[in-house]
CSV table of C-alpha atoms and ligand atoms in Angstrom, one decimal:
chain,number,residue,atom,x,y,z
A,759,MET,CA,121.9,62.8,-39.8
A,760,ARG,CA,120.7,63.7,-43.4
A,761,ALA,CA,124.1,64.9,-45.5
A,762,LYS,CA,123.6,68.6,-47.3
A,763,LEU,CA,123.8,68.9,-51.0
A,764,ILE,CA,126.5,71.1,-52.0
A,765,ASN,CA,124.7,72.4,-55.1
A,766,GLY,CA,127.3,72.8,-57.9
A,767,LYS,CA,125.1,74.0,-60.7
A,768,GLU,CA,123.9,76.8,-58.8
A,769,MET,CA,127.1,77.9,-57.6
A,770,ALA,CA,128.0,77.8,-61.5
A,771,GLU,CA,124.9,79.7,-62.5
A,772,ASN,CA,125.6,82.2,-60.3
A,773,ILE,CA,129.7,82.4,-61.2
A,774,LYS,CA,127.8,82.6,-64.6
A,775,ILE,CA,125.6,85.2,-64.3
A,776,SER,CA,128.5,87.8,-63.0
A,777,LEU,CA,130.7,86.7,-65.8
A,778,LYS,CA,127.9,88.0,-67.9
A,779,LYS,CA,127.7,91.2,-66.8
A,780,GLN,CA,131.5,91.8,-66.3
A,781,ILE,CA,131.7,90.9,-70.1
A,782,SER,CA,129.3,93.2,-71.3
A,783,GLU,CA,131.5,95.8,-69.9
A,784,PHE,CA,134.4,95.0,-71.6
A,785,ALA,CA,135.0,96.7,-75.1
A,786,TYR,CA,134.8,93.8,-77.0
A,787,PRO,CA,133.7,89.9,-76.3
A,788,PRO,CA,136.6,87.1,-74.6
A,789,GLN,CA,137.2,84.9,-77.0
A,790,LEU,CA,138.5,81.0,-76.2
A,791,ALA,CA,139.9,78.8,-77.9
A,792,ILE,CA,138.8,74.5,-78.1
A,793,VAL,CA,141.0,72.3,-80.0
A,794,MET,CA,140.4,68.7,-80.8
A,795,VAL,CA,141.6,66.1,-82.7
A,796,GLY,CA,139.3,63.1,-83.4
A,797,ASN,CA,135.9,62.1,-82.1
A,798,ASP,CA,136.0,60.6,-78.6
A,799,ASP,CA,132.5,61.1,-78.5
A,800,ALA,CA,132.6,61.8,-74.1
A,801,SER,CA,134.5,64.7,-75.0
A,802,ALA,CA,132.7,66.2,-77.9
A,803,VAL,CA,129.7,66.2,-75.1
A,804,TYR,CA,132.1,68.2,-73.0
A,805,VAL,CA,133.0,71.0,-75.7
A,806,ARG,CA,129.8,71.4,-76.6
A,807,ASN,CA,128.8,72.4,-72.9
A,808,LYS,CA,131.6,74.5,-72.6
A,809,GLN,CA,130.7,76.5,-76.3
A,810,LYS,CA,127.0,76.5,-74.8
A,811,ALA,CA,128.5,77.9,-71.7
A,812,ALA,CA,130.2,80.0,-73.1
A,813,ALA,CA,127.5,81.6,-76.0
A,814,GLN,CA,125.1,82.3,-72.3
A,815,ILE,CA,127.6,85.0,-71.4
A,816,GLY,CA,128.4,86.2,-74.3
A,817,MET,CA,132.2,84.9,-74.6
A,818,VAL,CA,132.7,83.8,-78.4
A,819,SER,CA,134.4,80.4,-78.9
A,820,HIS,CA,135.7,79.1,-81.6
A,821,PHE,CA,136.3,75.5,-82.6
A,822,HIS,CA,139.0,73.9,-84.4
A,823,HIS,CA,137.6,70.0,-84.9
A,824,LEU,CA,140.7,68.4,-86.6
A,825,ASP,CA,141.6,65.6,-88.5
A,826,GLU,CA,142.3,61.9,-85.7
A,827,ASP,CA,145.7,61.3,-87.5
A,828,ILE,CA,146.9,65.0,-87.8
A,829,ARG,CA,151.2,65.0,-87.2
A,830,GLU,CA,151.7,66.8,-83.8
A,831,GLU,CA,153.8,69.4,-86.2
A,832,GLU,CA,150.6,70.2,-87.3
A,833,VAL,CA,148.9,70.7,-84.1
A,834,ILE,CA,151.5,72.1,-82.9
A,835,LYS,CA,151.2,74.4,-85.9
A,836,ILE,CA,147.7,75.3,-85.1
A,837,ILE,CA,148.9,75.9,-81.5
A,838,GLN,CA,151.7,78.5,-82.2
A,839,GLN,CA,148.6,80.3,-84.8
A,840,LEU,CA,146.1,80.5,-81.5
A,841,ASN,CA,148.9,81.7,-80.1
A,842,GLU,CA,149.8,85.2,-82.0
A,843,ASP,CA,146.4,85.8,-82.3
A,844,SER,CA,145.1,88.8,-80.9
A,845,GLU,CA,141.7,88.1,-80.9
A,846,VAL,CA,142.1,84.5,-79.1
A,847,ASN,CA,142.3,85.3,-75.2
A,848,GLY,CA,142.3,81.7,-73.7
A,849,ILE,CA,143.4,78.0,-75.9
A,850,ILE,CA,141.6,74.7,-74.8
A,851,VAL,CA,142.8,71.5,-76.1
A,852,GLN,CA,140.4,68.7,-75.1
A,853,LEU,CA,141.7,66.0,-73.5
A,854,PRO,CA,142.6,63.0,-74.0
A,855,LEU,CA,144.6,62.7,-77.5
A,856,PRO,CA,145.1,60.5,-80.4
A,857,LYS,CA,147.6,57.6,-79.0
A,858,HIS,CA,149.8,58.4,-81.3
A,859,LEU,CA,150.7,62.6,-79.6
A,860,ASN,CA,152.4,63.4,-77.2
A,861,THR,CA,150.2,64.8,-74.9
A,862,HIS,CA,152.8,67.1,-72.9
A,863,ASN,CA,155.1,68.3,-76.2
A,864,ILE,CA,151.2,69.9,-77.4
A,865,ILE,CA,150.2,71.3,-73.7
A,866,ASN,CA,153.6,72.8,-73.9
A,867,SER,CA,153.6,74.4,-77.2
A,868,ILE,CA,150.4,76.3,-75.7
A,869,SER,CA,151.7,80.3,-74.8
A,870,PRO,CA,151.4,80.1,-70.5
A,871,PHE,CA,149.4,83.6,-70.4
A,872,LYS,CA,146.5,81.5,-72.6
A,873,ASP,CA,146.6,78.4,-71.0
A,874,VAL,CA,142.8,79.0,-69.1
A,875,ASP,CA,143.5,75.0,-68.8
A,876,GLY,CA,145.9,76.0,-66.3
A,877,PHE,CA,147.9,72.4,-67.4
A,878,HIS,CA,151.1,74.0,-68.8
A,879,PRO,CA,154.5,73.3,-66.6
A,880,ILE,CA,154.8,77.4,-66.0
A,881,ASN,CA,151.5,77.0,-64.1
A,882,THR,CA,151.7,74.4,-61.9
A,883,GLY,CA,155.1,75.2,-61.6
A,884,MET,CA,154.4,78.2,-60.1
A,885,LEU,CA,151.8,76.7,-58.4
A,886,GLN,CA,154.0,73.9,-56.6
A,887,ASN,CA,155.9,76.7,-55.5
A,888,ASN,CA,153.1,77.6,-54.1
A,889,GLN,CA,153.6,81.5,-56.8
A,890,GLN,CA,150.3,82.8,-57.6
A,891,PRO,CA,150.5,80.9,-61.1
A,892,TYR,CA,148.5,83.0,-64.5
A,893,PHE,CA,145.7,79.7,-64.6
A,894,VAL,CA,144.9,77.3,-62.4
A,895,ALA,CA,143.2,73.8,-63.3
A,896,ALA,CA,139.2,74.6,-64.0
A,897,THR,CA,138.2,70.9,-61.9
A,898,PRO,CA,140.6,71.6,-58.9
A,899,LEU,CA,139.7,75.6,-58.8
A,900,GLY,CA,135.9,74.5,-58.8
A,901,ILE,CA,137.0,72.1,-55.9
A,902,MET,CA,138.5,74.9,-53.6
A,903,LYS,CA,135.7,78.0,-54.4
A,904,MET,CA,132.7,74.7,-53.0
A,905,LEU,CA,134.9,74.0,-49.8
A,906,ASN,CA,135.9,77.4,-49.1
A,907,GLY,CA,132.2,78.1,-49.1
A,908,ILE,CA,132.3,75.1,-46.5
A,909,TYR,CA,134.8,76.6,-44.5
A,910,SER,CA,135.8,79.7,-43.4
A,911,ASP,CA,139.4,78.1,-42.8
A,912,LEU,CA,141.1,75.0,-44.3
A,913,SER,CA,143.8,75.2,-42.3
A,914,GLY,CA,145.0,72.0,-40.2
A,915,LYS,CA,142.0,69.8,-42.2
A,916,SER,CA,143.4,66.3,-43.1
A,917,VAL,CA,141.9,65.8,-46.8
A,918,THR,CA,142.3,62.4,-48.7
A,919,ILE,CA,142.0,62.3,-52.6
A,920,ILE,CA,141.7,59.2,-54.6
A,921,GLY,CA,143.8,60.1,-58.4
A,922,ALA,CA,146.1,61.8,-59.1
A,923,SER,CA,146.1,62.6,-62.5
A,924,MET,CA,147.5,65.0,-63.7
A,925,ILE,CA,144.2,67.2,-64.4
A,926,VAL,CA,142.8,66.5,-60.8
A,927,GLY,CA,144.1,64.8,-58.2
A,928,ARG,CA,147.8,66.8,-58.4
A,929,PRO,CA,147.2,70.4,-58.2
A,930,LEU,CA,144.3,69.8,-55.9
A,931,ALA,CA,147.2,68.4,-53.6
A,932,THR,CA,149.0,71.3,-54.2
A,933,LEU,CA,146.2,73.7,-53.7
A,934,LEU,CA,145.1,72.0,-50.5
A,935,LEU,CA,148.3,72.4,-49.0
A,936,ASN,CA,148.5,75.6,-50.0
A,937,GLN,CA,146.4,76.3,-47.6
A,938,GLY,CA,147.3,74.8,-44.6
A,939,CYS,CA,146.0,70.9,-45.2
A,940,THR,CA,147.6,67.8,-44.6
A,941,VAL,CA,146.8,65.4,-47.8
A,942,SER,CA,147.3,61.5,-48.8
A,943,ILE,CA,147.5,61.5,-52.5
A,944,THR,CA,146.2,57.8,-52.7
A,945,HIS,CA,145.9,56.1,-56.3
A,946,SER,CA,145.5,52.7,-57.8
A,947,GLN,CA,148.3,51.3,-56.6
A,948,THR,CA,147.8,52.6,-52.9
A,949,LYS,CA,146.6,49.5,-50.5
A,950,ASN,CA,144.1,49.2,-48.3
A,951,ILE,CA,143.0,53.2,-49.1
A,952,LYS,CA,140.6,53.1,-46.6
A,953,GLN,CA,142.4,53.6,-43.4
A,954,TYR,CA,143.3,56.9,-45.2
A,955,THR,CA,140.2,58.3,-46.1
A,956,GLY,CA,138.3,57.2,-43.0
A,957,THR,CA,140.2,59.2,-40.9
A,958,ALA,CA,139.6,62.2,-43.1
A,959,ASP,CA,138.1,65.3,-42.8
A,960,ILE,CA,137.8,65.5,-45.9
A,961,VAL,CA,137.7,63.2,-48.9
A,962,ILE,CA,137.8,63.8,-52.9
A,963,SER,CA,137.6,61.3,-54.8
A,964,ALA,CA,138.6,61.4,-58.8
A,965,CYS,CA,139.0,58.4,-59.8
A,966,GLY,CA,137.0,57.3,-62.3
A,967,VAL,CA,135.0,53.9,-60.6
A,968,ALA,CA,131.7,53.8,-60.1
A,969,ASN,CA,130.8,53.6,-56.9
A,970,LEU,CA,133.8,53.1,-54.7
A,971,VAL,CA,133.5,54.6,-51.8
A,972,LYS,CA,131.1,53.3,-49.2
A,973,GLN,CA,130.3,54.1,-45.6
A,974,ASP,CA,132.7,52.6,-44.0
A,975,TRP,CA,135.4,54.4,-45.8
A,976,ILE,CA,134.5,57.6,-44.2
A,977,LYS,CA,133.9,59.4,-40.7
A,978,ALA,CA,131.0,60.5,-39.4
A,979,GLY,CA,130.7,64.1,-40.5
A,980,ALA,CA,133.4,64.1,-43.7
A,981,VAL,CA,132.6,66.3,-46.7
A,982,LEU,CA,132.8,64.6,-49.5
A,983,ILE,CA,133.4,65.6,-53.0
A,984,ASP,CA,132.8,63.6,-56.2
A,985,VAL,CA,134.3,64.3,-58.8
A,986,GLY,CA,133.8,61.0,-60.6
A,987,ILE,CA,131.7,60.3,-63.5
A,988,ASN,CA,130.9,56.6,-64.5
A,989,ARG,CA,127.7,55.1,-65.7
A,990,THR,CA,126.2,52.0,-64.0
A,991,LYS,CA,125.9,48.9,-65.8
A,992,GLU,CA,122.8,49.8,-66.1
A,993,GLY,CA,123.7,52.7,-67.9
A,994,LYS,CA,122.5,55.4,-65.1
A,995,LEU,CA,125.4,57.7,-64.3
A,996,CYS,CA,126.9,58.0,-61.1
A,997,GLY,CA,129.9,59.7,-59.1
A,998,ASP,CA,132.9,57.4,-57.7
A,999,ILE,CA,131.4,58.3,-54.1
A,1000,ASP,CA,128.2,55.4,-53.4
A,1001,PHE,CA,125.6,58.2,-52.4
A,1002,GLU,CA,122.6,56.6,-51.1
A,1003,ASP,CA,125.4,54.4,-48.9
A,1004,VAL,CA,126.8,57.5,-47.6
A,1005,LYS,CA,124.7,60.5,-47.1
A,1006,ASP,CA,123.5,59.7,-44.0
A,1007,LYS,CA,126.5,60.1,-42.3
A,1008,ALA,CA,128.3,63.1,-44.1
A,1009,PHE,CA,127.9,66.1,-43.2
A,1010,ALA,CA,127.9,67.9,-46.9
A,1011,ILE,CA,128.4,65.4,-50.2
A,1012,THR,CA,128.6,67.0,-53.8
A,1013,PRO,CA,125.9,65.0,-55.9
A,1014,VAL,CA,126.9,63.3,-60.2
A,1015,PRO,CA,125.2,65.0,-61.8
A,1016,GLY,CA,125.2,69.2,-60.8
A,1017,GLY,CA,128.2,69.2,-58.0
A,1018,VAL,CA,131.6,69.4,-59.6
A,1019,GLY,CA,130.9,69.1,-63.5
A,1020,PRO,CA,129.0,72.3,-63.6
A,1021,MET,CA,131.8,74.1,-61.5
A,1022,THR,CA,134.3,72.8,-64.0
A,1023,VAL,CA,132.7,74.5,-66.6
A,1024,ALA,CA,132.2,78.0,-65.0
A,1025,MET,CA,136.0,77.7,-63.8
A,1026,LEU,CA,137.1,77.7,-67.7
A,1027,LEU,CA,135.4,81.0,-68.3
A,1028,LEU,CA,136.8,82.0,-64.6
A,1029,ASN,CA,139.9,81.3,-66.4
A,1030,THR,CA,139.5,82.8,-70.0
A,1031,VAL,CA,137.7,86.1,-68.9
A,1032,ASN,CA,140.6,86.3,-66.5
A,1033,ALA,CA,142.8,85.9,-69.3
A,1034,TYR,CA,141.1,88.6,-71.0
A,1035,ILE,CA,142.3,90.7,-68.3
A,1036,LEU,CA,145.5,89.9,-68.6
A,1037,GLN,CA,146.2,90.8,-72.2
A,1038,ARG,CA,143.6,93.9,-72.3
A,1039,GLY,CA,145.2,95.4,-68.8
B,1375,NAD,P1,142.7,60.1,-65.0
B,1375,NAD,O1,142.1,58.3,-65.3
B,1375,NAD,O2,143.7,60.6,-65.5
B,1375,NAD,O3,143.1,59.1,-62.8
B,1375,NAD,C1,143.1,58.4,-62.3
B,1375,NAD,C2,143.3,58.0,-61.5
B,1375,NAD,O4,142.6,57.0,-60.1
B,1375,NAD,C3,145.1,57.5,-61.5
B,1375,NAD,O5,145.5,58.6,-60.5
B,1375,NAD,C4,144.5,56.2,-60.9
B,1375,NAD,O6,145.8,55.6,-60.3
B,1375,NAD,C5,143.0,56.4,-59.9
B,1375,NAD,N1,142.9,54.7,-59.9
B,1375,NAD,C6,141.6,54.6,-60.3
B,1375,NAD,N2,141.7,52.9,-60.0
B,1375,NAD,C7,141.3,53.9,-58.7
B,1375,NAD,C8,140.7,52.8,-58.0
B,1375,NAD,N3,140.2,51.3,-58.0
B,1375,NAD,N4,141.8,52.6,-56.6
B,1375,NAD,C9,142.1,54.6,-56.4
B,1375,NAD,N5,142.5,55.1,-57.4
B,1375,NAD,C10,142.4,54.7,-58.6
B,1375,NAD,O7,141.2,59.5,-64.5
B,1375,NAD,P2,141.4,61.5,-64.6
B,1375,NAD,O8,141.3,61.9,-65.7
B,1375,NAD,O9,141.7,62.6,-63.5
B,1375,NAD,O10,139.5,61.8,-63.9
B,1375,NAD,C11,139.3,60.4,-63.3
B,1375,NAD,C12,137.6,60.6,-63.2
B,1375,NAD,O11,136.8,62.2,-62.5
B,1375,NAD,C13,136.9,60.2,-64.1
B,1375,NAD,O12,135.5,59.4,-64.4
B,1375,NAD,C14,136.6,61.7,-65.1
B,1375,NAD,O13,135.7,61.3,-66.0
B,1375,NAD,C15,136.3,62.7,-63.9
B,1375,NAD,N6,136.9,63.3,-64.3
B,1375,NAD,C16,135.6,65.2,-63.7
B,1375,NAD,C17,135.5,66.3,-64.1
B,1375,NAD,C18,134.4,67.1,-64.1
B,1375,NAD,O14,134.5,68.0,-64.2
B,1375,NAD,N7,133.2,66.5,-63.1
B,1375,NAD,C19,136.7,66.9,-64.6
B,1375,NAD,C20,137.8,65.7,-64.6
B,1375,NAD,C21,137.5,64.0,-65.0
């Protein structure tokens, strides 16, 4: 069996086309504020991709590039100004932040109504309570769109997630649970992860370990979602799932690149359009 490719790039392009059309009918373009502290190379690439994608659909983005050694109070002050600026619909803070800054204090200072990354505790708490949050984190939201495209009903599916971060594993587990899945969340301290992945209908890996998941980790016909963005020793971009090794055993798989990454950017844009609608009525 040759696994079906889940084409995140194409799905994301289609979503962007419909967002562009929606924006063209708005009185004003939605505005996204992107706050980045310091000079992390990977973060700079992600920010550029987000700005480029925003421009493609007619959304305005403002880049607030702050000094590496800025004090926490100053970052929070800038976020409060953005909260109060009625022209700004969405605010994101590019993570990770430099070590001297407390990520929670900074995220918590974003208005939950402008929190288009969906990391504010009001939004994560609503999700946890199976209440509709204002915003859901972009990567998990994009993965749910992909899975909902494959399955008409996810209830009863067994899912194993590798990685329990605030931005991927945890919100994703809740979204899946809210749709009736039975979810195992594994992480760096889990013993024998294979025991969990080997029986799962769906395996989602978000741990950042290159080519960790091999064909003997999965059951035949499993759906595989690869969130990881890694480089091999030779410098080649790869996911957490060994694509070549699993491709004849899985039912469907997301490629890296061209899978979860483009959907994450599209979901950020979708959240920002929804923020505009929420604020302007
Ligand atoms: P993180 O460092 O915050 O969390 C990693 C998680 O993986 C932790 O829960 C940790 O316990 C677990 N883990 C680490 N090593 C493990 C191992 N050997 N076995 C099992 N679990 C292990 O990372 P993150 O920010 O969630 O990102 C994870 C990966 O996903 C990275 O490669 C990142 O670049 C990628 N990512 C991609 C997108 C995208 O849009 N494609 C978005 C977010 C993150």
